[in-house]
Amino acid sequence: MNTSKTKDKYQLAIVPGDGIGKEVMEATIYVLDSLGIDFEYVYGEAGDECLEKTGTALPKETLEIIKNADACLFGAAGETAADVIVKIRQEMKMFANLRPVKSYPNTNSLFENIDFMIVRENTEGLYIAGEESYTDEGAIARRIITREAESRIIDYAFRYAKENNKSKVTGVHKANVLKKSDGLFKEVFYEVAKNYPDIATEDFYVDATAMYLITQPESFEVIVTTNLFGDILSDEGAGLVGGLGLIPSANIGEDAALFEPVHGSAPDIAGQGKANPIAMMLSSIMMLRYIGENEAAEKFESAILKLLTDGNILTGDLGGSASTMELAEAVKNNL
Ligand code: NAI
Ligand code: MG
């Protein structure tokens, strides 16, 4: 999202992490460096190797680096992923999780012409630490829906739609059963929508949405939903367009943002130069749009689109035999 106007120089926090995180980060920075934008990279450590070396998976210095930067690029962590990424999201109050679902040629996408964004609430719902406990009968989890957090995420989704020329926002809930909590979500959805008269609205039940994503995925533009539903629907979205090596994501807060591929550290292929860097590259393109460098974002994305359309230089996961850096070189040549 264009939260800031373009600057002369940006400070980027770079946290490559473990395994292929390091490889896809190197490949992405190789292309970023050719865009004619002045980036200052500040590297931070996090993840399994960092834990082994320093005794903590997420050192304070890394959090400081992320705090002070205009944006953060994160590769992947290994077994410590939950400690690292969940903790960063909490510390930086990153309330929005963005998962684009877009079909590209020469991939395992099940459909053509899919291009929508899932905007997931990331701070409440069913996923709050401490709101789950054992009882005499078994266990219980509380699902928390507040007007403040839901209106913040819904407003974010509408602003995103407006700034990215999307014409419709779909609110997803289960208000027929969860009459109070999701009843409130639905009510707030239509309240916020009034501030965006140019953007069309619709709302669906989450179960129906799970089906519509398969039967009419091209009809969606922006989906906004609560934490658990967003988690599930975004992985369904990833399945629709095929392949972990292609799926980027963003975590956005009031004054901090982190961009990361959805995949992990892939120990099975790490260190072999086989990783597909496109998910990391697409994450960095979301970062470019976030800092307002839209032209560079378009240029970078077109270069990837051309590479995929040509289909000659692809990594193993897409049926090719190119290495991570060969792919990066080819994308750079397409700029
Ligand atoms: P994974 O995403 O690392 O790998 C799953 C499969 O997809 C593997 O066969 C891998 O080779 C392949 N793959 C993933 N990304 C690829 C890419 N860019 N190019 C080509 N092939 C790719 O998930 P997995 O195996 O469940 O977890 C491995 C480690 O990663 C675990 O320690 C896990 O905790 C961590 N992890 C970290 C995440 C994060 O940092 N956000 C997210 C998911 C897992
Ligand atoms: Mg998930």
Tab-separated table of C-alpha atoms and ligand atoms in Angstrom:
chain	number	residue	atom	x	y	z
A	1	MET	CA	0.000	0.000	0.000
A	2	ASN	CA	1.232	3.485	-0.739
A	3	THR	CA	1.645	4.602	2.815
A	4	SER	CA	4.490	6.975	2.118
A	5	LYS	CA	5.648	9.061	-0.758
A	6	THR	CA	8.856	8.009	-2.398
A	7	LYS	CA	12.106	8.949	-0.692
A	8	ASP	CA	15.694	9.390	-1.861
A	9	LYS	CA	16.951	6.501	0.193
A	10	TYR	CA	15.312	3.628	2.037
A	11	GLN	CA	16.617	1.575	4.880
A	12	LEU	CA	15.675	-2.084	4.519
A	13	ALA	CA	16.019	-4.609	7.323
A	14	ILE	CA	17.231	-7.852	5.739
A	15	VAL	CA	16.682	-11.046	7.739
A	16	PRO	CA	17.618	-14.020	5.523
A	17	GLY	CA	17.200	-16.624	8.301
A	18	ASP	CA	17.901	-20.312	7.637
A	19	GLY	CA	18.270	-22.708	4.714
A	20	ILE	CA	16.920	-21.475	1.388
A	21	GLY	CA	15.922	-18.223	3.116
A	22	LYS	CA	19.491	-17.084	2.545
A	23	GLU	CA	19.560	-18.221	-1.088
A	24	VAL	CA	16.270	-16.617	-2.147
A	25	MET	CA	17.241	-13.418	-0.319
A	26	GLU	CA	20.558	-13.160	-2.175
A	27	ALA	CA	18.784	-13.679	-5.500
A	28	THR	CA	16.153	-11.053	-4.681
A	29	ILE	CA	18.662	-8.422	-3.605
A	30	TYR	CA	20.590	-9.084	-6.797
A	31	VAL	CA	17.563	-7.882	-8.768
A	32	LEU	CA	16.541	-5.120	-6.320
A	33	ASP	CA	19.992	-3.604	-6.819
A	34	SER	CA	19.254	-3.115	-10.527
A	35	LEU	CA	16.114	-1.026	-10.065
A	36	GLY	CA	17.889	2.321	-9.638
A	37	ILE	CA	16.551	2.825	-6.110
A	38	ASP	CA	18.914	3.698	-3.279
A	39	PHE	CA	18.523	1.007	-0.642
A	40	GLU	CA	20.592	0.734	2.479
A	41	TYR	CA	20.497	-2.871	3.685
A	42	VAL	CA	20.868	-3.559	7.387
A	43	TYR	CA	21.262	-7.273	8.049
A	44	GLY	CA	19.772	-8.987	11.093
A	45	GLU	CA	20.069	-12.565	12.302
A	46	ALA	CA	17.186	-14.800	13.313
A	47	GLY	CA	16.267	-18.477	13.220
A	48	ASP	CA	17.788	-21.861	14.061
A	49	GLU	CA	21.410	-20.998	13.252
A	50	CYS	CA	21.106	-17.792	15.223
A	51	LEU	CA	19.734	-19.747	18.186
A	52	GLU	CA	22.674	-22.110	18.045
A	53	LYS	CA	25.162	-19.291	17.745
A	54	THR	CA	23.742	-16.709	20.140
A	55	GLY	CA	21.339	-18.632	22.378
A	56	THR	CA	18.272	-16.826	21.065
A	57	ALA	CA	16.322	-17.251	17.823
A	58	LEU	CA	15.378	-13.567	17.713
A	59	PRO	CA	17.996	-11.235	19.223
A	60	LYS	CA	16.931	-7.786	20.459
A	61	GLU	CA	19.281	-6.186	17.909
A	62	THR	CA	17.314	-7.785	15.066
A	63	LEU	CA	14.046	-6.398	16.439
A	64	GLU	CA	15.684	-2.958	16.671
A	65	ILE	CA	16.876	-3.190	13.081
A	66	ILE	CA	13.346	-4.034	11.938
A	67	LYS	CA	11.878	-1.233	14.072
A	68	ASN	CA	14.209	1.373	12.593
A	69	ALA	CA	13.858	0.344	8.955
A	70	ASP	CA	11.346	1.524	6.339
A	71	ALA	CA	10.468	-2.133	5.742
A	72	CYS	CA	11.807	-5.622	6.409
A	73	LEU	CA	12.479	-8.502	4.033
A	74	PHE	CA	12.434	-11.867	5.791
A	75	GLY	CA	13.616	-15.105	4.166
A	76	ALA	CA	12.600	-18.127	6.230
A	77	ALA	CA	13.387	-19.651	9.588
A	78	GLY	CA	13.551	-23.373	10.342
A	79	GLU	CA	12.186	-25.054	13.480
A	80	THR	CA	12.192	-21.704	15.304
A	81	ALA	CA	9.869	-20.119	12.709
A	82	ALA	CA	6.925	-19.766	15.081
A	83	ASP	CA	9.064	-18.099	17.784
A	84	VAL	CA	10.656	-15.753	15.302
A	85	ILE	CA	7.861	-14.664	13.014
A	86	VAL	CA	5.018	-14.729	15.524
A	87	LYS	CA	7.131	-12.712	17.947
A	88	ILE	CA	8.040	-10.111	15.306
A	89	ARG	CA	4.360	-9.730	14.366
A	90	GLN	CA	3.411	-9.225	18.026
A	91	GLU	CA	6.273	-6.873	18.884
A	92	MET	CA	5.630	-4.700	15.834
A	93	LYS	CA	1.830	-4.924	16.179
A	94	MET	CA	1.512	-6.139	12.609
A	95	PHE	CA	-2.259	-6.418	12.477
A	96	ALA	CA	-2.721	-7.207	8.791
A	97	ASN	CA	-1.568	-10.301	6.956
A	98	LEU	CA	-1.758	-9.943	3.181
A	99	ARG	CA	-1.714	-12.930	0.870
A	100	PRO	CA	-2.082	-12.247	-2.852
A	101	VAL	CA	-3.523	-15.047	-4.970
A	102	LYS	CA	-2.453	-14.556	-8.562
A	103	SER	CA	-2.092	-16.968	-11.461
A	104	TYR	CA	1.067	-16.897	-13.573
A	105	PRO	CA	1.811	-18.818	-16.799
A	106	ASN	CA	3.906	-22.028	-16.800
A	107	THR	CA	3.036	-22.768	-13.186
A	108	ASN	CA	0.733	-25.315	-11.589
A	109	SER	CA	-2.063	-22.756	-11.304
A	110	LEU	CA	-5.453	-24.448	-11.608
A	111	PHE	CA	-6.976	-21.413	-13.330
A	112	GLU	CA	-5.959	-18.458	-15.489
A	113	ASN	CA	-6.983	-14.881	-14.702
A	114	ILE	CA	-7.000	-15.161	-10.927
A	115	ASP	CA	-5.842	-12.012	-9.166
A	116	PHE	CA	-7.146	-11.251	-5.704
A	117	MET	CA	-5.837	-10.276	-2.282
A	118	ILE	CA	-6.716	-11.913	1.013
A	119	VAL	CA	-6.536	-9.468	3.919
A	120	ARG	CA	-6.484	-11.378	7.215
A	121	GLU	CA	-6.852	-9.947	10.719
A	122	ASN	CA	-3.740	-11.001	12.605
A	123	THR	CA	-4.161	-10.009	16.265
A	124	GLU	CA	-7.355	-11.556	17.628
A	125	GLY	CA	-10.061	-14.080	16.706
A	126	LEU	CA	-9.251	-17.628	17.759
A	127	TYR	CA	-5.477	-17.217	17.757
A	128	ILE	CA	-4.698	-15.295	20.907
A	129	ALA	CA	-2.054	-16.808	23.141
A	130	GLY	CA	-3.441	-17.419	26.603
A	131	GLU	CA	-7.059	-17.695	25.470
A	132	GLU	CA	-6.903	-21.467	25.251
A	133	SER	CA	-7.045	-23.666	28.329
A	134	TYR	CA	-7.873	-27.110	29.642
A	135	THR	CA	-11.153	-27.665	31.423
A	136	ASP	CA	-12.548	-30.613	33.360
A	137	GLU	CA	-14.303	-31.773	30.206
A	138	GLY	CA	-11.470	-31.190	27.725
A	139	ALA	CA	-10.245	-27.868	26.452
A	140	ILE	CA	-11.686	-24.513	25.473
A	141	ALA	CA	-10.577	-21.651	23.209
A	142	ARG	CA	-12.133	-18.189	23.274
A	143	ARG	CA	-12.707	-16.334	20.027
A	144	ILE	CA	-12.357	-12.605	20.512
A	145	ILE	CA	-13.786	-10.091	18.087
A	146	THR	CA	-13.427	-6.397	18.894
A	147	ARG	CA	-14.923	-3.474	17.044
A	148	GLU	CA	-11.533	-1.721	17.093
A	149	ALA	CA	-9.426	-4.495	15.543
A	150	GLU	CA	-12.040	-5.538	12.997
A	151	SER	CA	-12.787	-2.007	11.820
A	152	ARG	CA	-9.007	-1.448	11.490
A	153	ILE	CA	-8.544	-4.489	9.237
A	154	ILE	CA	-11.701	-3.796	7.235
A	155	ASP	CA	-10.659	-0.194	6.691
A	156	TYR	CA	-7.219	-1.437	5.624
A	157	ALA	CA	-8.859	-3.711	3.037
A	158	PHE	CA	-10.951	-0.872	1.596
A	159	ARG	CA	-7.960	1.483	1.492
A	160	TYR	CA	-5.971	-1.245	-0.222
A	161	ALA	CA	-8.760	-1.656	-2.783
A	162	LYS	CA	-8.902	2.076	-3.422
A	163	GLU	CA	-5.149	2.506	-3.819
A	164	ASN	CA	-4.784	-0.542	-6.054
A	165	ASN	CA	-7.717	0.147	-8.381
A	166	LYS	CA	-9.807	-2.753	-7.150
A	167	SER	CA	-13.552	-2.289	-7.487
A	168	LYS	CA	-14.943	-4.703	-4.898
A	169	VAL	CA	-14.301	-5.914	-1.343
A	170	THR	CA	-15.795	-9.181	-0.068
A	171	GLY	CA	-16.331	-9.622	3.685
A	172	VAL	CA	-16.146	-13.243	4.845
A	173	HIS	CA	-17.679	-14.492	8.118
A	174	LYS	CA	-20.061	-17.030	9.629
A	175	ALA	CA	-22.662	-14.657	11.047
A	176	ASN	CA	-25.526	-17.128	10.637
A	177	VAL	CA	-24.042	-19.321	13.390
A	178	LEU	CA	-21.669	-16.970	15.239
A	179	LYS	CA	-24.452	-14.410	15.503
A	180	LYS	CA	-22.770	-12.113	18.023
A	181	SER	CA	-19.065	-12.216	17.135
A	182	ASP	CA	-19.377	-12.511	13.376
A	183	GLY	CA	-22.616	-10.551	13.524
A	184	LEU	CA	-20.430	-7.696	14.802
A	185	PHE	CA	-17.849	-8.295	12.048
A	186	LYS	CA	-20.567	-8.058	9.393
A	187	GLU	CA	-22.063	-4.934	10.961
A	188	VAL	CA	-18.652	-3.216	11.104
A	189	PHE	CA	-17.925	-4.300	7.512
A	190	TYR	CA	-20.939	-2.378	6.203
A	191	GLU	CA	-20.258	0.590	8.507
A	192	VAL	CA	-16.723	0.978	7.158
A	193	ALA	CA	-17.931	0.401	3.589
A	194	LYS	CA	-19.993	3.607	3.806
A	195	ASN	CA	-16.711	5.561	3.764
A	196	TYR	CA	-15.845	4.025	0.383
A	197	PRO	CA	-18.907	4.656	-1.798
A	198	ASP	CA	-16.986	3.912	-5.029
A	199	ILE	CA	-16.111	0.387	-3.983
A	200	ALA	CA	-18.668	-2.402	-4.360
A	201	THR	CA	-19.284	-4.741	-1.432
A	202	GLU	CA	-20.557	-8.237	-0.863
A	203	ASP	CA	-20.395	-10.627	2.050
A	204	PHE	CA	-20.346	-14.422	2.080
A	205	TYR	CA	-20.275	-17.167	4.676
A	206	VAL	CA	-16.840	-18.710	5.001
A	207	ASP	CA	-17.954	-22.200	3.954
A	208	ALA	CA	-19.584	-20.850	0.792
A	209	THR	CA	-16.450	-18.801	0.131
A	210	ALA	CA	-14.311	-21.944	0.337
A	211	MET	CA	-16.449	-23.317	-2.500
A	212	TYR	CA	-16.590	-20.096	-4.565
A	213	LEU	CA	-12.779	-19.937	-4.487
A	214	ILE	CA	-12.880	-23.132	-6.564
A	215	THR	CA	-15.973	-22.450	-8.690
A	216	GLN	CA	-15.485	-18.743	-9.474
A	217	PRO	CA	-12.057	-17.584	-8.234
A	218	GLU	CA	-11.837	-14.896	-10.917
A	219	SER	CA	-14.781	-13.047	-9.346
A	220	PHE	CA	-12.815	-12.007	-6.231
A	221	GLU	CA	-10.739	-8.828	-5.912
A	222	VAL	CA	-10.151	-8.230	-2.201
A	223	ILE	CA	-11.303	-10.567	0.578
A	224	VAL	CA	-11.251	-9.385	4.198
A	225	THR	CA	-11.810	-11.773	7.070
A	226	THR	CA	-10.982	-12.753	10.636
A	227	ASN	CA	-7.841	-14.562	11.768
A	228	LEU	CA	-8.664	-18.294	11.493
A	229	PHE	CA	-10.807	-18.004	8.361
A	230	GLY	CA	-8.066	-15.943	6.715
A	231	ASP	CA	-5.446	-18.531	7.601
A	232	ILE	CA	-7.428	-21.330	5.970
A	233	LEU	CA	-8.617	-19.410	2.908
A	234	SER	CA	-5.115	-18.123	2.145
A	235	ASP	CA	-3.713	-21.647	2.000
A	236	GLU	CA	-6.635	-22.605	-0.238
A	237	GLY	CA	-5.638	-19.633	-2.386
A	238	ALA	CA	-2.034	-20.888	-2.486
A	239	GLY	CA	-3.321	-24.257	-3.679
A	240	LEU	CA	-5.351	-22.589	-6.425
A	241	VAL	CA	-2.322	-20.957	-8.008
A	242	GLY	CA	0.028	-23.842	-7.312
A	243	GLY	CA	3.395	-24.083	-5.708
A	244	LEU	CA	5.007	-22.725	-2.544
A	245	GLY	CA	7.883	-21.294	-4.567
A	246	LEU	CA	5.532	-18.621	-5.925
A	247	ILE	CA	3.542	-17.361	-2.950
A	248	PRO	CA	4.518	-14.069	-1.257
A	249	SER	CA	3.016	-12.412	1.812
A	250	ALA	CA	3.117	-9.230	3.850
A	251	ASN	CA	2.619	-8.399	7.531
A	252	ILE	CA	1.657	-4.779	8.036
A	253	GLY	CA	1.397	-2.636	11.172
A	254	GLU	CA	0.875	1.080	11.802
A	255	ASP	CA	4.569	1.826	11.320
A	256	ALA	CA	6.287	-1.457	10.516
A	257	ALA	CA	5.982	-3.924	7.677
A	258	LEU	CA	7.573	-7.284	6.943
A	259	PHE	CA	7.518	-9.101	3.619
A	260	GLU	CA	8.226	-12.836	3.379
A	261	PRO	CA	7.619	-15.831	1.149
A	262	VAL	CA	5.054	-18.273	2.532
A	263	HIS	CA	7.473	-21.207	2.238
A	264	GLY	CA	9.921	-22.299	4.949
A	265	SER	CA	13.641	-23.046	5.003
A	266	ALA	CA	13.257	-26.212	2.841
A	267	PRO	CA	16.080	-28.288	4.414
A	268	ASP	CA	15.580	-30.930	1.691
A	269	ILE	CA	16.984	-28.606	-1.002
A	270	ALA	CA	18.907	-26.026	1.070
A	271	GLY	CA	22.478	-25.234	0.045
A	272	GLN	CA	22.072	-26.718	-3.434
A	273	GLY	CA	21.084	-23.615	-5.401
A	274	LYS	CA	17.765	-25.218	-6.330
A	275	ALA	CA	15.330	-22.926	-4.531
A	276	ASN	CA	12.863	-20.900	-6.547
A	277	PRO	CA	13.406	-17.253	-5.531
A	278	ILE	CA	10.161	-15.978	-7.105
A	279	ALA	CA	8.100	-16.040	-3.871
A	280	MET	CA	10.788	-13.909	-2.180
A	281	MET	CA	10.970	-11.638	-5.241
A	282	LEU	CA	7.178	-11.182	-5.283
A	283	SER	CA	7.362	-10.395	-1.546
A	284	SER	CA	9.915	-7.691	-2.302
A	285	ILE	CA	7.559	-6.346	-4.997
A	286	MET	CA	4.846	-6.019	-2.315
A	287	MET	CA	7.460	-4.100	-0.303
A	288	LEU	CA	8.137	-1.780	-3.266
A	289	ARG	CA	4.416	-0.993	-3.526
A	290	TYR	CA	4.241	-0.459	0.249
A	291	ILE	CA	6.995	2.172	0.173
A	292	GLY	CA	5.358	3.804	-2.855
A	293	GLU	CA	7.854	2.683	-5.530
A	294	ASN	CA	5.079	1.520	-7.852
A	295	GLU	CA	6.969	1.965	-11.097
A	296	ALA	CA	9.842	-0.214	-9.919
A	297	ALA	CA	7.314	-2.766	-8.676
A	298	GLU	CA	5.652	-2.938	-12.106
A	299	LYS	CA	9.019	-3.271	-13.820
A	300	PHE	CA	10.185	-6.071	-11.522
A	301	GLU	CA	6.870	-7.937	-11.772
A	302	SER	CA	6.833	-7.651	-15.595
A	303	ALA	CA	10.333	-9.124	-15.681
A	304	ILE	CA	9.124	-12.132	-13.672
A	305	LEU	CA	6.005	-12.456	-15.823
A	306	LYS	CA	8.161	-12.477	-18.969
A	307	LEU	CA	10.432	-15.137	-17.479
A	308	LEU	CA	7.448	-17.346	-16.632
A	309	THR	CA	5.787	-16.750	-20.005
A	310	ASP	CA	8.987	-17.627	-21.899
A	311	GLY	CA	9.305	-20.708	-19.702
A	312	ASN	CA	12.954	-21.467	-20.636
A	313	ILE	CA	14.648	-20.577	-17.396
A	314	LEU	CA	12.763	-22.142	-14.500
A	315	THR	CA	13.807	-23.839	-11.277
A	316	GLY	CA	13.165	-27.520	-10.572
A	317	ASP	CA	9.847	-26.987	-8.764
A	318	LEU	CA	8.448	-25.535	-12.023
A	319	GLY	CA	9.872	-28.321	-14.173
A	320	GLY	CA	13.078	-26.552	-15.221
A	321	SER	CA	16.737	-27.017	-14.316
A	322	ALA	CA	17.937	-23.467	-13.689
A	323	SER	CA	19.641	-22.558	-10.426
A	324	THR	CA	18.420	-19.876	-8.034
A	325	MET	CA	20.995	-17.355	-9.272
A	326	GLU	CA	20.515	-18.257	-12.958
A	327	LEU	CA	16.867	-17.382	-12.530
A	328	ALA	CA	17.813	-14.123	-10.800
A	329	GLU	CA	20.181	-13.284	-13.662
A	330	ALA	CA	17.416	-13.916	-16.194
A	331	VAL	CA	14.945	-11.722	-14.302
A	332	LYS	CA	17.548	-8.956	-14.126
A	333	ASN	CA	18.109	-9.220	-17.892
A	334	ASN	CA	14.344	-8.880	-18.430
A	335	LEU	CA	14.096	-5.605	-16.495
B	1	NAI	P1	8.922	-25.714	3.370
B	1	NAI	O1	8.098	-24.613	2.804
B	1	NAI	O2	10.262	-25.351	3.849
B	1	NAI	O3	9.081	-26.885	2.260
B	1	NAI	C1	7.989	-27.671	1.789
B	1	NAI	C2	8.374	-28.313	0.436
B	1	NAI	O4	8.327	-27.310	-0.583
B	1	NAI	C3	9.784	-28.876	0.419
B	1	NAI	O5	9.807	-30.034	-0.363
B	1	NAI	C4	10.614	-27.782	-0.230
B	1	NAI	O6	11.748	-28.254	-0.910
B	1	NAI	C5	9.606	-27.159	-1.188
B	1	NAI	N1	9.856	-25.724	-1.352
B	1	NAI	C6	9.564	-24.737	-0.455
B	1	NAI	N2	9.964	-23.552	-0.912
B	1	NAI	C7	10.527	-23.770	-2.116
B	1	NAI	C8	11.146	-22.919	-3.073
B	1	NAI	N3	11.276	-21.597	-2.877
B	1	NAI	N4	11.644	-23.489	-4.201
B	1	NAI	C9	11.527	-24.804	-4.403
B	1	NAI	N5	10.952	-25.663	-3.548
B	1	NAI	C10	10.466	-25.156	-2.400
B	1	NAI	O7	8.048	-26.366	4.546
B	1	NAI	P2	8.422	-27.551	5.554
B	1	NAI	O8	9.259	-28.581	4.852
B	1	NAI	O9	7.166	-27.932	6.163
B	1	NAI	O10	9.305	-26.861	6.692
B	1	NAI	C11	10.725	-26.795	6.663
B	1	NAI	C12	11.177	-25.850	7.769
B	1	NAI	O11	10.725	-24.527	7.481
B	1	NAI	C13	10.618	-26.224	9.123
B	1	NAI	O12	11.652	-26.106	10.063
B	1	NAI	C14	9.532	-25.200	9.373
B	1	NAI	O13	9.372	-24.909	10.726
B	1	NAI	C15	10.044	-24.008	8.602
B	1	NAI	N6	8.995	-23.081	8.120
B	1	NAI	C16	9.252	-21.739	8.231
B	1	NAI	C17	8.350	-20.793	7.775
B	1	NAI	C18	8.704	-19.357	7.916
B	1	NAI	O14	9.845	-19.028	8.185
B	1	NAI	N7	7.774	-18.425	7.713
B	1	NAI	C19	7.092	-21.190	7.141
B	1	NAI	C20	6.941	-22.617	6.998
B	1	NAI	C21	7.862	-23.507	7.481
B	2	MG	MG	-1.114	-21.092	7.542
